[in-house]
């Protein structure tokens, strides 16, 4: 029996002592608020980074800097010669020659700004993460185990920078935009780093405590089922977000701008024109958009179903996080439809990307509350 309970806890199921951690007091082990605040600041910076990435993509700015200089690249062109050199390098790639031929230098400076700011912000995130990590670790404020975890996350962040350049490289030789596969990889890795940092912050943030006893009593098997339901819902949300990257990479949001039908059809005949057929799932504009436009509502229903199950076990005074998650799920679908109907308007599309990350955050918060706190 003991081995079975340990196995359930390893999967994230509540322990029998805390039948349902959605209503337990998170402050029992005195979480370190300064560490939590630092990690949440890093999450906020990654959120801004994602918004900058959306603007960079939507303004077709991502290929304006054709070199990767991790250190000296932090400085923008400082004089006319530097600007002319940077512009001359951009004029050699297919995006300029096919799509932007004749672009004036002033317009180039505008798109250069967004890509430069996006890269600079990434460097700042690295400093804001690394310096406090070293300080807290050297001062003994974090355990050796946590220090190793955070160092691993920092390494993933560095790898994410390389993946960003790997993505840009795909648009410098023969394409006029970056590879949708590499864009999806770049976004997916960003979400992974964001989620790992947020989870560590939630482990240590006493503001998420819920006081009082659970509502009713449920068998451990039911509570484990609820946690498993939450993880599956998270997986579905991540798939939906990654498919959004394929939509963005193919500029699929600028076509079939009607709903619920796609220019009068449920599924356009053009959805299976690529050979071999399986490639249509990733490379056919019509099919990629069809999948994403229905994954969105499906994900919303999955989230609302999980929220409804959680509400059955939660006191009325402790339901605000669940209500926020359900409301954000509905709002995100509305933002997605608005983005589609407005032909991927830059402001609305950026809000849609930001909304996805807020939705991911709220789902992780509620999952953490359901599982309970296991700080190290």
mmCIF file of C-alpha atoms in Angstrom:
data_model
loop_
_atom_site.group_PDB
_atom_site.id
_atom_site.type_symbol
_atom_site.label_atom_id
_atom_site.label_comp_id
_atom_site.label_asym_id
_atom_site.label_seq_id
_atom_site.Cartn_x
_atom_site.Cartn_y
_atom_site.Cartn_z
ATOM 1 C CA UNK A 1 0.000 0.000 0.000
ATOM 2 C CA UNK A 2 2.852 2.385 0.886
ATOM 3 C CA UNK A 3 4.597 1.694 -2.422
ATOM 4 C CA UNK A 4 1.351 2.388 -4.310
ATOM 5 C CA UNK A 5 0.890 5.737 -2.582
ATOM 6 C CA UNK A 6 4.480 6.728 -3.338
ATOM 7 C CA UNK A 7 3.901 5.848 -6.966
ATOM 8 C CA UNK A 8 0.807 8.065 -7.094
ATOM 9 C CA UNK A 9 2.719 10.959 -5.543
ATOM 10 C CA UNK A 10 5.485 10.547 -8.115
ATOM 11 C CA UNK A 11 2.858 11.167 -10.793
ATOM 12 C CA UNK A 12 1.810 14.373 -9.045
ATOM 13 C CA UNK A 13 -1.165 12.959 -7.162
ATOM 14 C CA UNK A 14 -2.032 14.438 -3.749
ATOM 15 C CA UNK A 15 -0.912 12.511 -0.691
ATOM 16 C CA UNK A 16 -3.530 10.926 1.580
ATOM 17 C CA UNK A 17 -2.686 13.473 4.282
ATOM 18 C CA UNK A 18 -3.564 16.322 1.897
ATOM 19 C CA UNK A 19 -6.494 14.661 0.189
ATOM 20 C CA UNK A 20 -6.944 17.639 -2.063
ATOM 21 C CA UNK A 21 -4.159 20.182 -2.086
ATOM 22 C CA UNK A 22 -6.351 22.641 -4.003
ATOM 23 C CA UNK A 23 -7.441 23.734 -0.515
ATOM 24 C CA UNK A 24 -4.277 23.275 1.515
ATOM 25 C CA UNK A 25 -2.075 25.948 3.080
ATOM 26 C CA UNK A 26 0.940 26.472 0.850
ATOM 27 C CA UNK A 27 2.882 28.450 3.438
ATOM 28 C CA UNK A 28 3.645 25.504 5.692
ATOM 29 C CA UNK A 29 7.272 25.209 4.589
ATOM 30 C CA UNK A 30 8.040 28.972 4.622
ATOM 31 C CA UNK A 31 8.662 29.613 0.941
ATOM 32 C CA UNK A 32 11.431 32.041 -0.025
ATOM 33 C CA UNK A 33 9.624 35.071 -1.363
ATOM 34 C CA UNK A 34 12.721 36.861 -2.785
ATOM 35 C CA UNK A 35 13.539 33.821 -4.922
ATOM 36 C CA UNK A 36 9.926 33.531 -6.056
ATOM 37 C CA UNK A 37 9.792 37.222 -6.968
ATOM 38 C CA UNK A 38 13.052 36.968 -8.932
ATOM 39 C CA UNK A 39 11.775 33.954 -10.891
ATOM 40 C CA UNK A 40 8.435 35.650 -11.564
ATOM 41 C CA UNK A 41 10.292 38.721 -12.875
ATOM 42 C CA UNK A 42 12.139 36.399 -15.265
ATOM 43 C CA UNK A 43 8.793 34.964 -16.365
ATOM 44 C CA UNK A 44 7.488 38.467 -16.968
ATOM 45 C CA UNK A 45 10.522 39.258 -19.101
ATOM 46 C CA UNK A 46 10.027 36.077 -21.137
ATOM 47 C CA UNK A 47 6.389 37.080 -21.625
ATOM 48 C CA UNK A 48 7.529 40.454 -23.004
ATOM 49 C CA UNK A 49 10.069 38.589 -25.150
ATOM 50 C CA UNK A 50 7.236 36.540 -26.665
ATOM 51 C CA UNK A 51 5.294 39.706 -27.484
ATOM 52 C CA UNK A 52 8.388 41.224 -29.084
ATOM 53 C CA UNK A 53 8.817 38.011 -31.049
ATOM 54 C CA UNK A 54 5.244 38.263 -32.315
ATOM 55 C CA UNK A 55 5.745 41.880 -33.407
ATOM 56 C CA UNK A 56 9.067 40.993 -35.036
ATOM 57 C CA UNK A 57 7.416 38.201 -37.009
ATOM 58 C CA UNK A 58 4.295 40.154 -37.959
ATOM 59 C CA UNK A 59 6.334 43.137 -39.207
ATOM 60 C CA UNK A 60 8.659 40.809 -41.153
ATOM 61 C CA UNK A 61 11.593 42.118 -39.157
ATOM 62 C CA UNK A 62 13.156 38.815 -38.146
ATOM 63 C CA UNK A 63 15.569 38.575 -41.077
ATOM 64 C CA UNK A 64 16.793 42.159 -40.951
ATOM 65 C CA UNK A 65 19.932 41.177 -38.998
ATOM 66 C CA UNK A 66 21.758 38.530 -40.988
ATOM 67 C CA UNK A 67 24.593 37.886 -38.515
ATOM 68 C CA UNK A 68 24.727 36.360 -35.059
ATOM 69 C CA UNK A 69 27.138 38.153 -32.754
ATOM 70 C CA UNK A 70 26.159 37.243 -29.185
ATOM 71 C CA UNK A 71 28.386 39.899 -27.566
ATOM 72 C CA UNK A 72 29.146 42.806 -29.901
ATOM 73 C CA UNK A 73 25.782 42.362 -31.580
ATOM 74 C CA UNK A 74 24.151 44.007 -28.562
ATOM 75 C CA UNK A 75 25.080 47.375 -30.058
ATOM 76 C CA UNK A 76 23.023 48.673 -32.998
ATOM 77 C CA UNK A 77 24.649 50.495 -35.953
ATOM 78 C CA UNK A 78 26.061 53.742 -34.562
ATOM 79 C CA UNK A 79 26.841 55.731 -37.725
ATOM 80 C CA UNK A 80 25.903 56.005 -41.386
ATOM 81 C CA UNK A 81 28.591 53.549 -42.486
ATOM 82 C CA UNK A 82 27.347 50.898 -40.045
ATOM 83 C CA UNK A 83 23.779 51.384 -41.228
ATOM 84 C CA UNK A 84 24.756 51.150 -44.875
ATOM 85 C CA UNK A 85 26.742 47.968 -44.211
ATOM 86 C CA UNK A 86 23.832 46.362 -42.352
ATOM 87 C CA UNK A 87 21.416 47.361 -45.127
ATOM 88 C CA UNK A 88 23.756 46.030 -47.823
ATOM 89 C CA UNK A 89 23.893 42.668 -46.032
ATOM 90 C CA UNK A 90 20.077 42.540 -45.864
ATOM 91 C CA UNK A 91 19.810 43.369 -49.579
ATOM 92 C CA UNK A 92 21.613 40.119 -50.428
ATOM 93 C CA UNK A 93 18.950 37.791 -48.995
ATOM 94 C CA UNK A 94 15.830 36.544 -50.852
ATOM 95 C CA UNK A 95 13.367 38.411 -48.612
ATOM 96 C CA UNK A 96 14.675 41.760 -49.805
ATOM 97 C CA UNK A 97 15.196 40.733 -53.412
ATOM 98 C CA UNK A 98 11.738 39.164 -53.818
ATOM 99 C CA UNK A 99 9.476 40.989 -51.364
ATOM 100 C CA UNK A 100 11.122 44.263 -50.347
ATOM 101 C CA UNK A 101 13.183 45.361 -53.326
ATOM 102 C CA UNK A 102 13.422 49.145 -53.354
ATOM 103 C CA UNK A 103 12.888 49.456 -49.589
ATOM 104 C CA UNK A 104 14.377 52.762 -48.379
ATOM 105 C CA UNK A 105 17.010 52.826 -45.654
ATOM 106 C CA UNK A 106 14.617 54.499 -43.213
ATOM 107 C CA UNK A 107 12.141 51.650 -43.494
ATOM 108 C CA UNK A 108 14.961 49.151 -43.027
ATOM 109 C CA UNK A 109 15.899 50.923 -39.797
ATOM 110 C CA UNK A 110 12.364 50.352 -38.559
ATOM 111 C CA UNK A 111 12.380 46.577 -39.073
ATOM 112 C CA UNK A 112 15.982 46.378 -37.829
ATOM 113 C CA UNK A 113 14.865 47.974 -34.560
ATOM 114 C CA UNK A 114 12.378 45.209 -33.730
ATOM 115 C CA UNK A 115 14.827 42.364 -34.390
ATOM 116 C CA UNK A 116 17.582 44.173 -32.496
ATOM 117 C CA UNK A 117 15.280 44.822 -29.511
ATOM 118 C CA UNK A 118 14.138 41.204 -29.552
ATOM 119 C CA UNK A 119 17.724 39.965 -29.377
ATOM 120 C CA UNK A 120 18.755 42.574 -26.793
ATOM 121 C CA UNK A 121 15.848 41.614 -24.551
ATOM 122 C CA UNK A 122 16.962 37.989 -24.714
ATOM 123 C CA UNK A 123 20.433 39.000 -23.535
ATOM 124 C CA UNK A 124 18.904 40.992 -20.657
ATOM 125 C CA UNK A 125 16.880 37.953 -19.576
ATOM 126 C CA UNK A 126 20.126 35.991 -19.399
ATOM 127 C CA UNK A 127 21.707 38.572 -17.076
ATOM 128 C CA UNK A 128 18.584 38.933 -14.899
ATOM 129 C CA UNK A 129 18.500 35.158 -14.477
ATOM 130 C CA UNK A 130 22.222 34.412 -14.072
ATOM 131 C CA UNK A 131 23.348 37.162 -11.681
ATOM 132 C CA UNK A 132 20.708 36.614 -8.959
ATOM 133 C CA UNK A 133 21.179 32.841 -9.344
ATOM 134 C CA UNK A 134 24.873 33.230 -8.525
ATOM 135 C CA UNK A 135 24.085 35.615 -5.647
ATOM 136 C CA UNK A 136 21.430 33.390 -4.026
ATOM 137 C CA UNK A 137 23.536 30.265 -4.450
ATOM 138 C CA UNK A 138 26.724 31.785 -3.048
ATOM 139 C CA UNK A 139 24.789 33.232 -0.109
ATOM 140 C CA UNK A 140 23.275 29.830 0.640
ATOM 141 C CA UNK A 141 19.727 31.040 -0.041
ATOM 142 C CA UNK A 142 19.000 28.124 -2.367
ATOM 143 C CA UNK A 143 19.813 24.468 -1.965
ATOM 144 C CA UNK A 144 22.395 22.698 -4.075
ATOM 145 C CA UNK A 145 19.629 20.677 -5.724
ATOM 146 C CA UNK A 146 17.644 23.790 -6.660
ATOM 147 C CA UNK A 147 20.818 25.497 -7.842
ATOM 148 C CA UNK A 148 21.488 22.633 -10.235
ATOM 149 C CA UNK A 149 17.900 22.774 -11.508
ATOM 150 C CA UNK A 150 18.125 26.493 -12.183
ATOM 151 C CA UNK A 151 21.536 26.133 -13.803
ATOM 152 C CA UNK A 152 19.999 23.565 -16.137
ATOM 153 C CA UNK A 153 17.215 26.002 -16.986
ATOM 154 C CA UNK A 154 19.831 28.696 -17.657
ATOM 155 C CA UNK A 155 21.596 26.325 -20.047
ATOM 156 C CA UNK A 156 18.301 25.728 -21.837
ATOM 157 C CA UNK A 157 17.925 29.485 -22.143
ATOM 158 C CA UNK A 158 21.313 29.709 -23.802
ATOM 159 C CA UNK A 159 20.347 26.912 -26.164
ATOM 160 C CA UNK A 160 17.186 28.857 -26.968
ATOM 161 C CA UNK A 161 19.341 31.733 -28.204
ATOM 162 C CA UNK A 162 21.127 29.377 -30.581
ATOM 163 C CA UNK A 163 17.781 27.958 -31.757
ATOM 164 C CA UNK A 164 16.680 31.512 -32.539
ATOM 165 C CA UNK A 165 19.691 31.986 -34.802
ATOM 166 C CA UNK A 166 19.143 28.508 -36.280
ATOM 167 C CA UNK A 167 15.636 29.691 -37.174
ATOM 168 C CA UNK A 168 16.875 32.937 -38.749
ATOM 169 C CA UNK A 169 19.436 31.036 -40.828
ATOM 170 C CA UNK A 170 16.611 29.164 -42.556
ATOM 171 C CA UNK A 171 15.469 32.417 -44.176
ATOM 172 C CA UNK A 172 18.807 33.690 -45.456
ATOM 173 C CA UNK A 173 19.511 31.430 -48.440
ATOM 174 C CA UNK A 174 16.466 30.364 -50.461
ATOM 175 C CA UNK A 175 13.376 31.332 -48.438
ATOM 176 C CA UNK A 176 11.715 34.702 -47.959
ATOM 177 C CA UNK A 177 10.730 33.803 -44.377
ATOM 178 C CA UNK A 178 11.948 31.429 -41.689
ATOM 179 C CA UNK A 179 11.125 27.727 -41.686
ATOM 180 C CA UNK A 180 7.797 26.987 -39.918
ATOM 181 C CA UNK A 181 9.444 23.921 -38.360
ATOM 182 C CA UNK A 182 12.207 26.006 -36.834
ATOM 183 C CA UNK A 183 9.726 28.680 -35.761
ATOM 184 C CA UNK A 184 7.687 26.008 -33.960
ATOM 185 C CA UNK A 185 10.876 24.683 -32.340
ATOM 186 C CA UNK A 186 11.817 28.209 -31.231
ATOM 187 C CA UNK A 187 8.398 28.847 -29.708
ATOM 188 C CA UNK A 188 8.215 25.408 -28.130
ATOM 189 C CA UNK A 189 11.583 25.845 -26.457
ATOM 190 C CA UNK A 190 10.568 29.282 -25.189
ATOM 191 C CA UNK A 191 7.416 27.781 -23.654
ATOM 192 C CA UNK A 192 9.477 25.012 -22.052
ATOM 193 C CA UNK A 193 11.886 27.478 -20.415
ATOM 194 C CA UNK A 194 9.002 29.718 -19.349
ATOM 195 C CA UNK A 195 7.046 26.814 -17.858
ATOM 196 C CA UNK A 196 10.044 25.447 -15.946
ATOM 197 C CA UNK A 197 10.837 28.842 -14.416
ATOM 198 C CA UNK A 198 7.206 29.517 -13.537
ATOM 199 C CA UNK A 199 6.871 26.106 -11.889
ATOM 200 C CA UNK A 200 9.898 26.779 -9.690
ATOM 201 C CA UNK A 201 8.426 30.166 -8.769
ATOM 202 C CA UNK A 202 5.089 28.584 -7.861
ATOM 203 C CA UNK A 203 6.911 26.131 -5.589
ATOM 204 C CA UNK A 204 8.101 29.083 -3.535
ATOM 205 C CA UNK A 205 5.370 31.711 -3.740
ATOM 206 C CA UNK A 206 3.361 31.877 -0.515
ATOM 207 C CA UNK A 207 0.821 34.199 -2.140
ATOM 208 C CA UNK A 208 -0.751 31.142 -3.750
ATOM 209 C CA UNK A 209 -1.614 29.623 -0.403
ATOM 210 C CA UNK A 210 -5.196 28.517 0.205
ATOM 211 C CA UNK A 211 -6.340 28.455 3.784
ATOM 212 C CA UNK A 212 -8.932 26.197 5.290
ATOM 213 C CA UNK A 213 -10.037 22.609 4.790
ATOM 214 C CA UNK A 214 -10.991 20.884 1.590
ATOM 215 C CA UNK A 215 -14.585 20.797 0.425
ATOM 216 C CA UNK A 216 -15.867 17.303 1.071
ATOM 217 C CA UNK A 217 -13.772 14.174 0.808
ATOM 218 C CA UNK A 218 -12.776 12.268 -2.320
ATOM 219 C CA UNK A 219 -10.944 8.990 -2.846
ATOM 220 C CA UNK A 220 -7.275 9.313 -3.755
ATOM 221 C CA UNK A 221 -7.955 7.608 -7.092
ATOM 222 C CA UNK A 222 -10.444 10.352 -8.034
ATOM 223 C CA UNK A 223 -7.992 13.094 -7.128
ATOM 224 C CA UNK A 224 -5.216 11.394 -9.081
ATOM 225 C CA UNK A 225 -7.585 11.225 -12.053
ATOM 226 C CA UNK A 226 -8.191 14.958 -11.709
ATOM 227 C CA UNK A 227 -4.453 15.732 -11.742
ATOM 228 C CA UNK A 228 -3.945 13.439 -14.741
ATOM 229 C CA UNK A 229 -6.807 15.259 -16.480
ATOM 230 C CA UNK A 230 -4.983 18.511 -15.804
ATOM 231 C CA UNK A 231 -1.701 17.263 -17.298
ATOM 232 C CA UNK A 232 -3.491 15.993 -20.405
ATOM 233 C CA UNK A 233 -5.208 19.362 -20.768
ATOM 234 C CA UNK A 234 -1.821 21.066 -20.498
ATOM 235 C CA UNK A 235 -0.466 18.782 -23.231
ATOM 236 C CA UNK A 236 -3.393 19.677 -25.493
ATOM 237 C CA UNK A 237 -2.836 23.390 -24.884
ATOM 238 C CA UNK A 238 0.845 23.057 -25.793
ATOM 239 C CA UNK A 239 -0.007 21.230 -29.022
ATOM 240 C CA UNK A 240 -2.463 24.003 -29.903
ATOM 241 C CA UNK A 241 0.164 26.670 -29.253
ATOM 242 C CA UNK A 242 2.773 24.852 -31.343
ATOM 243 C CA UNK A 243 0.260 24.539 -34.170
ATOM 244 C CA UNK A 244 -0.201 28.270 -33.902
ATOM 245 C CA UNK A 245 3.501 28.589 -34.718
ATOM 246 C CA UNK A 246 2.952 26.604 -37.919
ATOM 247 C CA UNK A 247 0.035 28.898 -38.762
ATOM 248 C CA UNK A 248 2.310 31.903 -38.218
ATOM 249 C CA UNK A 249 5.193 30.405 -40.154
ATOM 250 C CA UNK A 250 2.997 29.710 -43.177
ATOM 251 C CA UNK A 251 1.172 33.066 -42.860
ATOM 252 C CA UNK A 252 -1.965 30.940 -42.759
ATOM 253 C CA UNK A 253 -3.825 33.516 -40.688
ATOM 254 C CA UNK A 254 -3.932 35.796 -43.730
ATOM 255 C CA UNK A 255 -6.037 33.324 -45.734
ATOM 256 C CA UNK A 256 -9.514 31.792 -45.291
ATOM 257 C CA UNK A 257 -10.577 34.741 -43.145
ATOM 258 C CA UNK A 258 -14.111 33.492 -42.544
ATOM 259 C CA UNK A 259 -15.618 31.416 -39.755
ATOM 260 C CA UNK A 260 -16.870 28.749 -39.174
ATOM 261 C CA UNK A 261 -16.509 27.844 -42.876
ATOM 262 C CA UNK A 262 -13.290 28.345 -44.798
ATOM 263 C CA UNK A 263 -14.451 30.384 -47.805
ATOM 264 C CA UNK A 264 -17.693 28.417 -47.944
ATOM 265 C CA UNK A 265 -16.250 24.967 -47.169
ATOM 266 C CA UNK A 266 -15.771 23.043 -43.948
ATOM 267 C CA UNK A 267 -12.435 21.720 -45.216
ATOM 268 C CA UNK A 268 -11.092 23.229 -48.436
ATOM 269 C CA UNK A 269 -10.197 20.895 -51.288
ATOM 270 C CA UNK A 270 -6.734 22.491 -51.276
ATOM 271 C CA UNK A 271 -6.016 20.894 -47.899
ATOM 272 C CA UNK A 272 -4.410 17.771 -49.390
ATOM 273 C CA UNK A 273 -2.454 18.954 -52.415
ATOM 274 C CA UNK A 274 1.053 18.135 -51.150
ATOM 275 C CA UNK A 275 2.661 14.756 -51.804
ATOM 276 C CA UNK A 276 3.299 12.776 -49.638
ATOM 277 C CA UNK A 277 -0.050 13.348 -47.954
ATOM 278 C CA UNK A 278 1.238 13.463 -44.377
ATOM 279 C CA UNK A 279 3.238 16.616 -45.130
ATOM 280 C CA UNK A 280 -0.028 18.523 -45.545
ATOM 281 C CA UNK A 281 -0.434 18.428 -41.761
ATOM 282 C CA UNK A 282 2.626 20.666 -41.365
ATOM 283 C CA UNK A 283 3.091 22.442 -44.692
ATOM 284 C CA UNK A 284 -0.316 22.912 -46.303
ATOM 285 C CA UNK A 285 -1.651 26.345 -45.413
ATOM 286 C CA UNK A 286 -5.291 25.265 -45.611
ATOM 287 C CA UNK A 287 -4.950 22.116 -43.497
ATOM 288 C CA UNK A 288 -2.665 23.728 -40.924
ATOM 289 C CA UNK A 289 -5.188 26.511 -40.388
ATOM 290 C CA UNK A 290 -8.089 24.032 -40.289
ATOM 291 C CA UNK A 291 -6.360 22.047 -37.542
ATOM 292 C CA UNK A 292 -5.516 25.114 -35.460
ATOM 293 C CA UNK A 293 -8.926 26.762 -35.816
ATOM 294 C CA UNK A 294 -10.582 23.665 -34.310
ATOM 295 C CA UNK A 295 -7.856 22.772 -31.832
ATOM 296 C CA UNK A 296 -8.540 26.147 -30.194
ATOM 297 C CA UNK A 297 -12.202 25.507 -29.270
ATOM 298 C CA UNK A 298 -11.372 21.896 -28.365
ATOM 299 C CA UNK A 299 -8.696 23.101 -25.958
ATOM 300 C CA UNK A 300 -11.123 25.624 -24.486
ATOM 301 C CA UNK A 301 -13.675 22.847 -23.823
ATOM 302 C CA UNK A 302 -10.990 20.649 -22.265
ATOM 303 C CA UNK A 303 -9.944 23.473 -19.944
ATOM 304 C CA UNK A 304 -13.520 24.317 -19.006
ATOM 305 C CA UNK A 305 -14.181 20.641 -18.281
ATOM 306 C CA UNK A 306 -11.167 20.462 -15.990
ATOM 307 C CA UNK A 307 -12.159 23.711 -14.281
ATOM 308 C CA UNK A 308 -15.659 22.334 -13.671
ATOM 309 C CA UNK A 309 -14.225 19.182 -12.075
ATOM 310 C CA UNK A 310 -11.895 21.222 -9.856
ATOM 311 C CA UNK A 311 -14.735 23.476 -8.729
ATOM 312 C CA UNK A 312 -16.523 20.471 -7.276
ATOM 313 C CA UNK A 313 -13.675 20.062 -4.770
ATOM 314 C CA UNK A 314 -12.996 23.710 -3.965
ATOM 315 C CA UNK A 315 -14.431 26.090 -1.380
ATOM 316 C CA UNK A 316 -16.274 29.137 -2.718
ATOM 317 C CA UNK A 317 -13.619 31.493 -1.313
ATOM 318 C CA UNK A 318 -10.834 29.658 -3.180
ATOM 319 C CA UNK A 319 -12.247 29.547 -6.702
ATOM 320 C CA UNK A 320 -10.858 32.790 -8.164
ATOM 321 C CA UNK A 321 -7.882 31.158 -9.890
ATOM 322 C CA UNK A 322 -10.169 28.594 -11.501
ATOM 323 C CA UNK A 323 -12.611 31.273 -12.664
ATOM 324 C CA UNK A 324 -9.682 33.216 -14.138
ATOM 325 C CA UNK A 325 -8.532 30.128 -16.046
ATOM 326 C CA UNK A 326 -11.996 29.444 -17.450
ATOM 327 C CA UNK A 327 -12.529 33.064 -18.430
ATOM 328 C CA UNK A 328 -9.125 33.283 -20.116
ATOM 329 C CA UNK A 329 -9.834 30.111 -22.105
ATOM 330 C CA UNK A 330 -12.969 31.707 -23.531
ATOM 331 C CA UNK A 331 -11.231 35.044 -24.164
ATOM 332 C CA UNK A 332 -8.355 33.326 -25.968
ATOM 333 C CA UNK A 333 -10.719 31.659 -28.433
ATOM 334 C CA UNK A 334 -12.376 35.035 -29.008
ATOM 335 C CA UNK A 335 -8.957 36.597 -29.672
ATOM 336 C CA UNK A 336 -8.140 33.802 -32.092
ATOM 337 C CA UNK A 337 -11.349 34.313 -34.061
ATOM 338 C CA UNK A 338 -10.795 38.069 -34.111
ATOM 339 C CA UNK A 339 -7.247 37.552 -35.377
ATOM 340 C CA UNK A 340 -8.576 35.361 -38.175
ATOM 341 C CA UNK A 341 -11.404 37.689 -39.181
ATOM 342 C CA UNK A 342 -9.091 40.729 -39.131
ATOM 343 C CA UNK A 343 -6.482 39.090 -41.393
ATOM 344 C CA UNK A 344 -3.868 38.739 -38.627
ATOM 345 C CA UNK A 345 -3.900 42.388 -37.596
ATOM 346 C CA UNK A 346 -0.614 43.065 -35.794
ATOM 347 C CA UNK A 347 -2.161 44.293 -32.534
ATOM 348 C CA UNK A 348 -4.805 41.570 -32.297
ATOM 349 C CA UNK A 349 -2.392 38.810 -33.344
ATOM 350 C CA UNK A 350 0.127 39.959 -30.727
ATOM 351 C CA UNK A 351 -2.609 39.943 -28.079
ATOM 352 C CA UNK A 352 -3.531 36.429 -29.205
ATOM 353 C CA UNK A 353 0.025 35.214 -28.644
ATOM 354 C CA UNK A 354 0.190 36.944 -25.291
ATOM 355 C CA UNK A 355 -3.182 35.466 -24.349
ATOM 356 C CA UNK A 356 -1.881 31.974 -25.045
ATOM 357 C CA UNK A 357 0.967 32.461 -22.573
ATOM 358 C CA UNK A 358 -1.386 33.897 -19.941
ATOM 359 C CA UNK A 359 -3.632 30.872 -20.440
ATOM 360 C CA UNK A 360 -0.641 28.546 -20.064
ATOM 361 C CA UNK A 361 0.357 30.384 -16.878
ATOM 362 C CA UNK A 362 -3.092 30.112 -15.327
ATOM 363 C CA UNK A 363 -3.286 26.425 -16.137
ATOM 364 C CA UNK A 364 0.113 25.829 -14.506
ATOM 365 C CA UNK A 365 -0.943 27.829 -11.430
ATOM 366 C CA UNK A 366 -4.093 25.756 -10.996
ATOM 367 C CA UNK A 367 -2.228 22.508 -11.639
ATOM 368 C CA UNK A 368 0.287 23.443 -8.956
ATOM 369 C CA UNK A 369 -2.499 24.159 -6.526
ATOM 370 C CA UNK A 370 -4.121 20.816 -7.310
ATOM 371 C CA UNK A 371 -0.916 18.845 -6.883
ATOM 372 C CA UNK A 372 0.321 20.659 -3.805
ATOM 373 C CA UNK A 373 3.723 22.021 -2.909
ATOM 374 C CA UNK A 374 6.837 19.811 -3.047
ATOM 375 C CA UNK A 375 9.638 22.320 -2.516
ATOM 376 C CA UNK A 376 13.305 21.379 -2.553
#
